[in-house]
Coordinates of C-alpha atoms in Angstrom, one line a residue:
Chain T
M132 CA -5.3 -9.7 -37.0
V133 CA -1.6 -10.8 -36.4
Q134 CA 1.3 -9.3 -38.3
L135 CA 5.0 -9.8 -37.6
I136 CA 7.1 -7.7 -40.0
D137 CA 10.9 -8.4 -40.1
V138 CA 11.0 -9.2 -36.4
F139 CA 14.3 -9.8 -34.6
K140 CA 14.6 -10.9 -31.0
A141 CA 17.8 -11.2 -29.0
Y142 CA 17.7 -12.1 -25.3
E143 CA 19.9 -10.5 -22.7
N144 CA 22.1 -13.6 -22.6
G145 CA 22.9 -13.0 -26.3
T146 CA 20.6 -15.7 -27.7
K147 CA 19.2 -14.6 -31.1
A148 CA 15.8 -16.2 -31.0
L149 CA 14.3 -14.6 -34.1
K150 CA 16.2 -13.4 -37.2
G151 CA 13.8 -11.5 -39.5
V152 CA 10.5 -13.3 -39.1
N153 CA 7.5 -12.3 -41.2
I154 CA 4.1 -13.8 -40.4
K155 CA 0.6 -12.6 -41.4
L156 CA -2.5 -14.2 -40.0
E157 CA -5.9 -13.0 -41.4
P158 CA -9.1 -12.8 -39.3
G159 CA -10.8 -16.2 -39.1
E160 CA -7.7 -18.2 -40.1
F161 CA -6.5 -21.4 -38.4
A162 CA -2.7 -22.0 -38.5
F163 CA -0.2 -24.3 -36.9
L164 CA 3.2 -22.9 -35.9
V165 CA 5.7 -25.8 -35.9
G166 CA 9.3 -26.3 -35.3
P167 CA 11.8 -28.1 -33.1
S168 CA 12.7 -27.1 -29.5
G169 CA 14.6 -23.8 -29.4
S170 CA 13.5 -22.8 -32.9
G171 CA 11.7 -19.6 -31.8
K172 CA 8.1 -20.8 -31.5
S173 CA 7.7 -19.8 -27.8
T174 CA 9.3 -16.4 -28.5
I175 CA 6.7 -15.7 -31.2
M176 CA 4.0 -16.7 -28.7
K177 CA 5.4 -14.4 -26.1
L178 CA 5.7 -11.5 -28.6
I179 CA 2.0 -12.0 -29.6
T180 CA 0.8 -12.0 -26.0
G181 CA 2.9 -9.0 -25.1
E182 CA 5.1 -10.8 -22.5
I183 CA 8.2 -9.6 -24.3
A184 CA 9.0 -6.9 -26.9
P185 CA 10.9 -7.4 -30.1
T186 CA 14.5 -6.2 -30.5
D187 CA 13.7 -4.9 -34.0
G188 CA 10.7 -5.0 -36.4
T189 CA 7.0 -4.6 -36.0
V190 CA 4.4 -6.8 -34.1
V191 CA 0.7 -5.8 -34.6
V192 CA -1.9 -7.9 -32.8
N193 CA -5.7 -7.1 -33.0
G194 CA -4.8 -3.5 -33.9
F195 CA -2.3 -3.0 -31.1
N196 CA 1.2 -2.2 -32.1
L197 CA 3.2 -4.1 -29.5
V198 CA 6.5 -2.2 -30.2
N199 CA 5.3 1.0 -28.5
I200 CA 2.3 -0.2 -26.6
K201 CA 1.8 1.5 -23.2
M202 CA 1.6 -0.7 -20.1
S203 CA -1.9 0.7 -19.4
K204 CA -3.1 -0.7 -22.8
M205 CA -1.7 -4.2 -22.2
P206 CA -4.8 -5.5 -20.4
F207 CA -7.0 -4.4 -23.4
L208 CA -4.7 -6.3 -25.8
R209 CA -4.9 -9.4 -23.6
R210 CA -8.7 -9.2 -23.4
S211 CA -8.8 -9.5 -27.2
L212 CA -6.7 -12.7 -26.9
G213 CA -7.3 -16.2 -25.5
V214 CA -4.2 -18.0 -24.4
I215 CA -4.0 -21.8 -23.8
F216 CA -0.9 -23.3 -22.2
Q217 CA 0.5 -26.9 -22.2
D218 CA 0.2 -27.1 -18.4
F219 CA -3.4 -25.8 -18.4
R220 CA -2.6 -23.2 -15.6
L221 CA -5.8 -23.8 -13.7
I222 CA -6.4 -22.7 -10.1
Q223 CA -6.7 -25.9 -8.2
K224 CA -8.8 -24.5 -5.3
K225 CA -11.5 -23.2 -7.7
T226 CA -14.1 -25.3 -9.4
V227 CA -14.4 -25.6 -13.2
Y228 CA -17.1 -22.9 -13.2
E229 CA -15.1 -20.6 -11.0
N230 CA -11.9 -21.1 -13.1
V231 CA -13.8 -19.9 -16.1
A232 CA -15.8 -17.2 -14.3
F233 CA -12.6 -15.9 -12.8
A234 CA -11.4 -14.7 -16.3
M235 CA -14.6 -12.7 -16.7
H236 CA -14.3 -11.3 -13.1
A237 CA -10.8 -10.2 -14.0
V238 CA -12.0 -8.1 -16.9
G239 CA -14.8 -6.5 -14.8
A240 CA -17.8 -8.4 -16.2
S241 CA -21.0 -8.1 -14.2
P242 CA -22.3 -11.1 -12.3
R243 CA -25.3 -11.3 -14.7
E244 CA -23.0 -11.5 -17.7
I245 CA -21.0 -14.2 -16.0
R246 CA -24.0 -16.3 -15.1
K247 CA -25.1 -16.2 -18.7
R248 CA -21.8 -16.7 -20.5
V249 CA -20.0 -19.3 -18.4
P250 CA -22.6 -22.1 -18.8
Y251 CA -22.7 -21.4 -22.5
V252 CA -18.9 -21.8 -22.9
L253 CA -18.8 -24.9 -20.7
N254 CA -21.5 -26.4 -22.8
L255 CA -19.4 -25.6 -25.9
V256 CA -16.4 -27.5 -24.6
G257 CA -18.5 -30.3 -23.3
L258 CA -18.0 -29.7 -19.6
D259 CA -21.4 -28.4 -18.5
Q260 CA -21.9 -31.5 -16.3
K261 CA -18.6 -31.0 -14.5
A262 CA -18.9 -27.4 -13.6
K263 CA -18.7 -28.1 -9.8
M264 CA -15.7 -30.3 -10.0
R265 CA -12.2 -29.1 -9.2
P266 CA -9.3 -29.4 -11.8
F267 CA -7.6 -32.3 -9.9
E268 CA -10.7 -34.4 -10.3
L269 CA -10.6 -34.1 -14.1
S270 CA -8.5 -35.9 -16.7
G271 CA -5.8 -34.0 -18.6
G272 CA -8.0 -33.6 -21.6
E273 CA -10.8 -32.2 -19.5
Q274 CA -8.5 -29.8 -17.8
Q275 CA -7.3 -28.6 -21.2
R276 CA -11.0 -28.1 -22.1
V277 CA -11.4 -25.9 -19.0
A278 CA -8.4 -23.9 -20.1
I279 CA -10.0 -23.5 -23.6
A280 CA -13.3 -22.5 -22.0
R281 CA -11.4 -19.9 -19.9
A282 CA -9.6 -18.6 -23.1
L283 CA -12.9 -18.4 -24.9
V284 CA -15.1 -16.9 -22.3
N285 CA -14.3 -13.3 -22.9
N286 CA -15.1 -13.8 -26.6
P287 CA -11.6 -13.1 -27.9
S288 CA -11.0 -12.6 -31.6
L289 CA -7.7 -14.6 -31.5
I290 CA -6.8 -17.7 -29.6
V291 CA -3.1 -18.7 -29.3
A292 CA -2.4 -22.2 -27.9
D293 CA 1.1 -23.1 -26.8
E294 CA 1.6 -26.8 -27.1
P295 CA -2.0 -27.4 -26.0
T296 CA -1.7 -31.2 -26.5
G297 CA 1.8 -31.6 -25.0
N298 CA 0.5 -33.3 -21.8
L299 CA -2.3 -35.4 -23.5
D300 CA -2.5 -38.9 -25.2
P301 CA -3.1 -39.0 -29.0
A302 CA -6.9 -39.5 -28.7
R303 CA -7.3 -36.6 -26.3
S304 CA -5.0 -34.4 -28.4
L305 CA -7.1 -35.0 -31.5
E306 CA -10.2 -34.1 -29.5
I307 CA -8.7 -30.8 -28.3
L308 CA -7.6 -29.8 -31.8
M309 CA -11.0 -30.7 -33.1
L310 CA -12.5 -28.5 -30.5
L311 CA -10.2 -25.6 -31.5
Q312 CA -11.2 -26.2 -35.1
K313 CA -14.8 -25.9 -34.1
I314 CA -14.1 -22.7 -32.3
N315 CA -12.3 -21.5 -35.4
E316 CA -15.4 -22.3 -37.5
L317 CA -17.4 -20.1 -35.2
G318 CA -15.3 -17.2 -36.3
T319 CA -12.3 -17.0 -33.9
T320 CA -8.8 -16.9 -35.4
V321 CA -6.6 -19.7 -34.0
L322 CA -2.9 -20.1 -33.8
V323 CA -1.6 -23.5 -32.5
V324 CA 2.0 -23.9 -31.6
T325 CA 3.0 -27.6 -31.6
H326 CA 5.7 -30.0 -32.7
E327 CA 3.4 -33.1 -33.1
K328 CA 3.7 -34.1 -36.7
A329 CA 0.9 -36.7 -36.8
L330 CA -1.5 -34.3 -35.3
V331 CA -0.7 -31.4 -37.7
D332 CA -1.0 -33.7 -40.7
A333 CA -4.4 -34.9 -39.6
F334 CA -5.7 -31.4 -40.4
S335 CA -5.7 -29.6 -43.7
Q336 CA -4.7 -26.3 -42.3
R337 CA -2.0 -23.7 -42.8
V338 CA 1.4 -24.7 -41.3
I339 CA 4.1 -22.2 -40.6
A340 CA 7.4 -23.8 -40.0
I341 CA 10.2 -22.1 -38.1
D342 CA 13.8 -23.2 -37.4
N343 CA 16.7 -21.4 -35.9
G344 CA 14.8 -18.2 -35.7
R345 CA 13.7 -18.1 -39.4
I346 CA 10.5 -19.1 -41.2
I347 CA 11.4 -22.0 -43.4
S348 CA 8.0 -22.8 -44.9
D349 CA 4.5 -21.4 -44.8
G350 CA 1.6 -23.2 -46.7
M351 CA -1.1 -25.8 -46.7
D352 CA 1.3 -28.7 -47.1
G353 CA 1.3 -30.0 -43.6
Y354 CA 4.2 -30.7 -41.3
Y355 CA 6.0 -32.7 -44.0
S356 CA 7.5 -29.6 -45.6
Y357 CA 9.2 -28.7 -42.4
E358 CA 10.8 -32.1 -42.1
E359 CA 12.2 -32.0 -45.6
V360 CA 14.0 -28.8 -45.2
Chain O
M1402 CA -14.0 0.6 -9.0
K1403 CA -17.1 -1.3 -10.1
R1404 CA -19.8 -1.8 -7.5
Y1405 CA -19.9 -5.6 -8.0
N1406 CA -16.2 -5.9 -7.9
T1407 CA -16.0 -4.4 -4.3
G1408 CA -17.6 -7.5 -2.8
Y1409 CA -15.1 -9.7 -4.7
Y1410 CA -12.2 -7.6 -3.5
I1411 CA -13.3 -7.8 0.1
R1412 CA -14.0 -11.6 -0.1
E1413 CA -10.6 -12.2 -1.6
G1414 CA -8.9 -9.9 1.0
V1415 CA -10.6 -11.7 3.9
S1416 CA -9.8 -15.1 2.5
G1417 CA -6.1 -14.0 2.1
I1418 CA -6.1 -13.1 5.8
F1419 CA -7.2 -16.6 6.9
A1420 CA -5.1 -18.4 4.3
H1421 CA -2.0 -17.2 6.3
G1422 CA -3.6 -16.9 9.7
F1423 CA -0.4 -17.0 11.7
M1424 CA 1.3 -14.3 9.6
S1425 CA -1.9 -12.2 9.7
F1426 CA -2.0 -12.6 13.5
A1427 CA 1.7 -11.7 13.8
S1428 CA 1.3 -8.6 11.7
V1429 CA -1.7 -7.4 13.7
C1430 CA 0.4 -8.0 16.9
I1431 CA 3.3 -6.0 15.5
I1432 CA 1.0 -3.2 14.5
V1433 CA -0.5 -3.2 18.0
A1434 CA 2.9 -3.2 19.7
C1435 CA 4.2 -0.4 17.5
L1436 CA 1.1 1.7 17.9
I1437 CA 1.1 1.3 21.6
I1438 CA 4.8 2.3 21.9
M1439 CA 4.2 5.2 19.6
G1440 CA 1.1 6.2 21.5
S1441 CA 2.8 5.9 24.8
F1442 CA 5.6 8.2 23.8
S1443 CA 3.2 10.6 22.2
L1444 CA 1.2 10.7 25.5
L1445 CA 4.4 11.1 27.4
S1446 CA 5.4 14.0 25.2
F1447 CA 1.9 15.5 25.4
N1448 CA 2.0 15.2 29.2
V1449 CA 5.5 16.7 29.5
S1450 CA 4.4 19.6 27.3
S1451 CA 1.3 20.1 29.4
I1452 CA 3.4 20.1 32.6
I1453 CA 6.0 22.4 31.1
G1454 CA 3.2 24.6 29.9
Q1455 CA 2.0 24.9 33.5
F1456 CA 5.5 25.7 34.6
E1457 CA 5.8 28.2 31.8
K1458 CA 2.9 30.1 33.2
D1459 CA 4.7 30.4 36.5
N1460 CA 8.0 31.3 35.0
V1461 CA 8.1 35.0 34.8
V1462 CA 10.7 37.8 34.3
I1463 CA 10.5 40.3 37.2
A1464 CA 11.2 43.9 35.9
Y1465 CA 12.1 46.4 38.7
V1466 CA 11.1 50.0 38.0
S1467 CA 13.7 52.7 38.7
D1468 CA 13.3 54.4 42.1
S1469 CA 13.1 57.8 40.5
L1470 CA 9.7 57.1 38.9
S1471 CA 6.5 57.7 40.6
E1472 CA 3.8 55.0 40.8
D1473 CA 1.8 56.6 37.9
Q1474 CA 5.0 56.9 35.8
A1475 CA 5.8 53.3 36.6
R1476 CA 2.4 52.1 35.6
A1477 CA 2.8 53.9 32.3
L1478 CA 5.6 51.5 31.4
Q1479 CA 3.2 48.6 31.1
S1480 CA 2.2 49.3 27.5
Q1481 CA 5.9 49.5 26.5
I1482 CA 6.7 46.2 28.1
E1483 CA 3.7 44.5 26.6
A1484 CA 4.7 45.8 23.2
L1485 CA 8.0 43.8 23.4
P1486 CA 8.3 40.6 21.4
N1487 CA 7.5 37.3 23.2
V1488 CA 5.7 39.2 26.0
E1489 CA 2.3 37.6 26.7
S1490 CA 1.3 40.1 29.5
A1491 CA 2.8 42.2 32.2
Q1492 CA 1.3 42.5 35.7
F1493 CA 2.1 45.7 37.7
T1494 CA 2.8 45.3 41.5
T1495 CA 3.4 48.3 43.7
R1496 CA 6.2 48.4 46.2
E1497 CA 3.6 48.1 49.0
E1498 CA 2.1 45.0 47.5
A1499 CA 5.6 43.6 46.9
M1500 CA 6.4 44.1 50.6
Q1501 CA 3.2 42.4 51.7
K1502 CA 4.0 39.5 49.5
F1503 CA 7.5 39.3 50.8
E1504 CA 6.3 39.4 54.4
G1505 CA 3.9 36.6 53.6
N1506 CA 6.8 34.3 53.2
F1507 CA 7.8 34.7 56.9
T1508 CA 5.9 33.9 60.1
D1509 CA 7.9 36.3 62.3
K1510 CA 6.3 39.6 61.5
S1511 CA 8.6 41.5 64.0
L1512 CA 11.4 41.2 61.4
F1513 CA 9.7 43.9 59.3
E1514 CA 8.8 46.4 62.1
N1515 CA 11.5 48.8 61.2
I1516 CA 11.4 48.3 57.4
D1517 CA 9.7 50.7 55.2
S1518 CA 8.1 49.7 51.9
S1519 CA 10.4 52.2 50.2
V1520 CA 13.2 49.6 50.3
F1521 CA 11.1 47.7 47.7
R1522 CA 10.7 48.8 44.1
H1523 CA 7.6 48.9 41.9
R1524 CA 7.8 46.0 39.6
F1525 CA 6.2 44.1 36.7
Y1526 CA 5.7 40.4 36.5
V1527 CA 6.2 39.7 32.8
Y1528 CA 4.7 36.5 31.4
M1529 CA 6.2 35.1 28.1
Q1530 CA 4.8 33.3 25.1
D1531 CA 7.9 31.0 24.8
I1532 CA 10.2 30.5 27.7
S1533 CA 13.0 29.3 25.4
L1534 CA 13.4 33.1 24.6
T1535 CA 13.7 34.1 28.2
E1536 CA 17.2 35.5 27.9
Q1537 CA 16.4 37.7 24.9
T1538 CA 13.1 38.9 26.5
T1539 CA 14.9 39.8 29.8
N1540 CA 17.5 41.8 27.8
D1541 CA 14.7 43.6 25.9
I1542 CA 12.9 44.5 29.1
R1543 CA 16.2 45.9 30.5
G1544 CA 16.3 48.1 27.5
V1545 CA 13.0 49.8 28.4
S1546 CA 13.7 53.3 29.8
G1547 CA 12.6 53.4 33.4
I1548 CA 13.4 49.8 34.1
A1549 CA 16.3 49.5 36.5
E1550 CA 16.8 45.8 36.4
A1551 CA 15.1 42.6 35.1
N1552 CA 15.6 39.1 36.6
S1553 CA 14.6 35.7 35.4
N1554 CA 15.2 32.1 36.3
L1555 CA 17.2 31.3 33.2
A1556 CA 18.5 28.0 34.3
V1557 CA 15.0 26.6 35.1
A1558 CA 13.6 27.9 31.8
Q1559 CA 16.4 26.3 29.9
G1560 CA 15.9 23.1 31.8
F1561 CA 12.3 22.9 30.8
V1562 CA 13.0 23.6 27.2
T1563 CA 15.8 20.9 27.1
V1564 CA 13.5 18.3 28.6
R1565 CA 10.7 19.1 26.2
N1566 CA 13.1 19.0 23.2
I1567 CA 14.5 15.7 24.3
V1568 CA 11.1 14.1 24.7
R1569 CA 10.0 15.5 21.3
I1570 CA 13.1 14.2 19.5
V1571 CA 13.0 10.8 21.2
S1572 CA 9.3 10.5 20.4
F1573 CA 9.8 11.5 16.8
V1574 CA 12.7 9.1 16.2
L1575 CA 10.8 6.2 17.9
V1576 CA 7.7 6.9 15.9
A1577 CA 9.7 6.9 12.7
I1578 CA 11.5 3.7 13.5
L1579 CA 8.4 1.9 14.6
L1580 CA 6.5 3.0 11.4
V1581 CA 9.2 1.5 9.2
I1582 CA 9.1 -1.8 11.3
S1583 CA 5.3 -2.0 10.9
L1584 CA 5.5 -1.3 7.2
F1585 CA 8.2 -4.0 6.8
I1586 CA 6.2 -6.6 8.7
M1587 CA 2.9 -5.7 6.9
S1588 CA 4.7 -5.8 3.5
N1589 CA 6.1 -9.3 4.3
T1590 CA 2.7 -10.6 5.3
I1591 CA 1.2 -9.5 2.0
K1592 CA 4.2 -10.7 0.1
L1593 CA 3.6 -14.2 1.5
A1594 CA 0.0 -14.0 0.3
T1595 CA 1.0 -12.7 -3.1
F1596 CA 3.7 -15.4 -3.4
D1597 CA 1.1 -18.0 -2.6
R1598 CA -1.2 -16.6 -5.3
R1599 CA 1.5 -15.8 -7.9
E1600 CA 0.0 -18.3 -10.4
E1601 CA -3.4 -16.7 -10.0
I1602 CA -1.9 -13.3 -10.5
A1603 CA -0.1 -14.5 -13.7
I1604 CA -3.4 -15.9 -15.0
M1605 CA -5.2 -12.7 -14.2
K1606 CA -2.6 -10.7 -16.1
M1607 CA -2.9 -13.1 -19.0
V1608 CA -6.7 -12.7 -19.3
G1609 CA -6.4 -9.0 -19.2
A1610 CA -7.0 -8.0 -15.6
T1611 CA -5.8 -4.4 -14.9
N1612 CA -3.2 -3.9 -12.2
G1613 CA -5.9 -2.2 -10.1
F1614 CA -8.1 -5.3 -10.2
I1615 CA -5.2 -7.5 -9.1
R1616 CA -4.0 -5.1 -6.4
W1617 CA -7.3 -4.3 -4.7
P1618 CA -7.8 -7.6 -2.8
F1619 CA -4.3 -7.3 -1.3
V1620 CA -4.9 -3.7 -0.5
F1621 CA -8.1 -4.7 1.3
Q1622 CA -6.2 -7.4 3.1
G1623 CA -3.7 -4.9 4.4
F1624 CA -6.4 -2.4 5.2
I1625 CA -8.4 -4.9 7.3
L1626 CA -5.2 -6.0 9.1
G1627 CA -4.1 -2.4 9.7
L1628 CA -7.6 -1.5 10.9
A1629 CA -7.8 -4.4 13.3
G1630 CA -4.3 -3.6 14.7
A1631 CA -5.3 0.0 15.2
L1632 CA -8.5 -0.8 17.0
V1633 CA -6.9 -3.3 19.4
A1634 CA -4.0 -0.9 20.0
F1635 CA -6.4 2.0 20.8
I1636 CA -8.3 -0.1 23.4
A1637 CA -5.1 -1.4 24.9
Q1638 CA -3.6 2.1 25.0
W1639 CA -6.7 3.4 26.8
I1640 CA -6.6 0.7 29.4
L1641 CA -2.8 1.1 30.0
Y1642 CA -2.9 4.8 30.2
T1643 CA -5.9 4.9 32.6
V1644 CA -4.1 2.4 34.9
F1645 CA -0.9 4.4 34.8
A1646 CA -2.6 7.7 35.4
N1647 CA -4.4 6.3 38.4
M1648 CA -1.2 5.0 39.8
L1649 CA 0.4 8.4 39.3
L1650 CA -2.6 10.0 41.0
K1651 CA -2.2 7.8 44.1
S1652 CA 1.5 8.2 44.3
N1653 CA 2.8 10.7 47.0
A1654 CA 6.2 11.1 45.4
M1655 CA 4.8 12.4 42.1
S1656 CA 2.0 14.4 43.6
F1657 CA 3.1 17.6 41.8
I1658 CA 2.4 15.9 38.4
T1659 CA -1.1 15.4 37.1
A1660 CA -1.7 13.3 34.0
V1661 CA -3.9 14.6 31.2
P1662 CA -7.2 12.7 31.1
F1663 CA -7.3 10.2 28.3
S1664 CA -10.7 11.4 27.2
S1665 CA -9.1 14.8 26.2
V1666 CA -6.7 13.0 23.7
A1667 CA -8.9 10.0 22.8
I1668 CA -10.4 11.4 19.6
P1669 CA -7.2 12.7 18.0
M1670 CA -5.4 9.5 19.1
F1671 CA -8.1 7.3 17.7
A1672 CA -7.9 9.2 14.4
V1673 CA -4.1 8.9 14.3
F1674 CA -4.1 5.2 15.1
I1675 CA -6.7 4.5 12.4
A1676 CA -4.8 6.6 9.9
L1677 CA -1.5 4.9 10.8
G1678 CA -3.1 1.4 10.7
F1679 CA -4.7 2.2 7.4
G1680 CA -1.5 3.8 6.0
V1681 CA 0.7 0.9 7.1
G1682 CA -1.7 -1.7 5.8
V1683 CA -2.3 -0.1 2.4
A1684 CA 1.2 1.0 1.8
G1685 CA 2.6 -2.3 2.9
S1686 CA 0.4 -4.3 0.6
A1687 CA 1.0 -1.9 -2.3
M1688 CA 4.8 -2.3 -1.8
A1689 CA 4.5 -6.1 -1.6
I1690 CA 2.5 -6.6 -4.8
K1691 CA 4.5 -4.2 -6.9
N1692 CA 6.9 -6.8 -8.3
Y1693 CA 4.1 -9.2 -9.4
L1694 CA 2.5 -6.6 -11.6
R1695 CA 5.5 -6.1 -13.9
V1696 CA 4.4 -8.7 -16.5

């Protein structure tokens, strides 16, 4: 599913973001990637989504080797992923339905498929009653649900969420993570990047901790292990 | 391109035009202005070539046959002359016909009472394919055995060629400059649209849209703007040319010049305008979106 083998990443300004990272995520797994700001979490996210390439090492995602992937293959990698961002990244002029349908349009789905799939996904995230509303008419939690629906609509095998609760209050954050857990239980692999200790500890899931570009712990012991290092 | 995507591309392209109405209007106006200037110079060039072509037909080399040759011997030279390079045709004129023609230029016939046609020579009026080669052709004719002398109006021929070349070069340079300007303006219009939709493009890239899927709505936008500009320019060009041609027709000072009717150039001009409008629109939009696709 996701495999990072001895990955190094140095940016053009000389910053060494990753120093020999090894991560393996099996199909159907749920994992948190935790660490302080500047630890290398976002770099790992960008490597997985193909936004950047590693300086050294191997990155394999859903069968695509991202070290030597051709640009023409990149859309197909991204169709196998669902990406969720902290700032939702919704199109304000489109309705909830259109925001989700848009992701299907972009991959060339037929109108019939779109009419069938979008209501199902909106129902899954609990927004079927708000399909005609626009993002600015929704709360932060609801907007993030739209983003989750959009990430989910093309039926990806892996969902990566970059600080999905960063803009939400604790109650809404818990709801969002419970929704992601529900999606995981339906068979989708989920990787959540966060730095919210209480939230991570509320779930008994695998926690991968990173600091200063190195993996410092990887297990089922919650965020606590990271804090103790 | 999938059938059901075409409607989406067109809808998005049209909405892009109205989202930046003023820039869209400005780019159509620029395309119209550029195409009209290009068209006007092309029509000028075409008319000059047509007028020169007419003059070319009248511009001949006169080859005088040696006095020692009989009429039959003189006529026999025609095939040799016509075999020379750049010679379109050669028309034989006897010394009697030459004298009659000469007399025709004068009203006082008494001047010719004591003149015999033997003072004139048999001659050939030689028509050329390309008057820029007049000097060379005249020398070639002089080289034919039996031809005593050959004369041509070299200065006039060179004048025609110079005028035609200047008009061609000016037209070509202007067309090239105006094409670049149109392309630049079109590219900027689409750039504005892409900048406005950069978030949307980034999301499209993130969900796995191909570059083609992202590019097509902008290409349609450029295509529609280019096409609109081309159609307006063609109609405006038609009206302007017709008005100008009528003015020329009524002018006494320019009575020796006749303008080529617009109908005779309308179809190729329409095709060129549409092709240029299409080309500028599509190339401009493709150039504009290029940077946003490198993610």
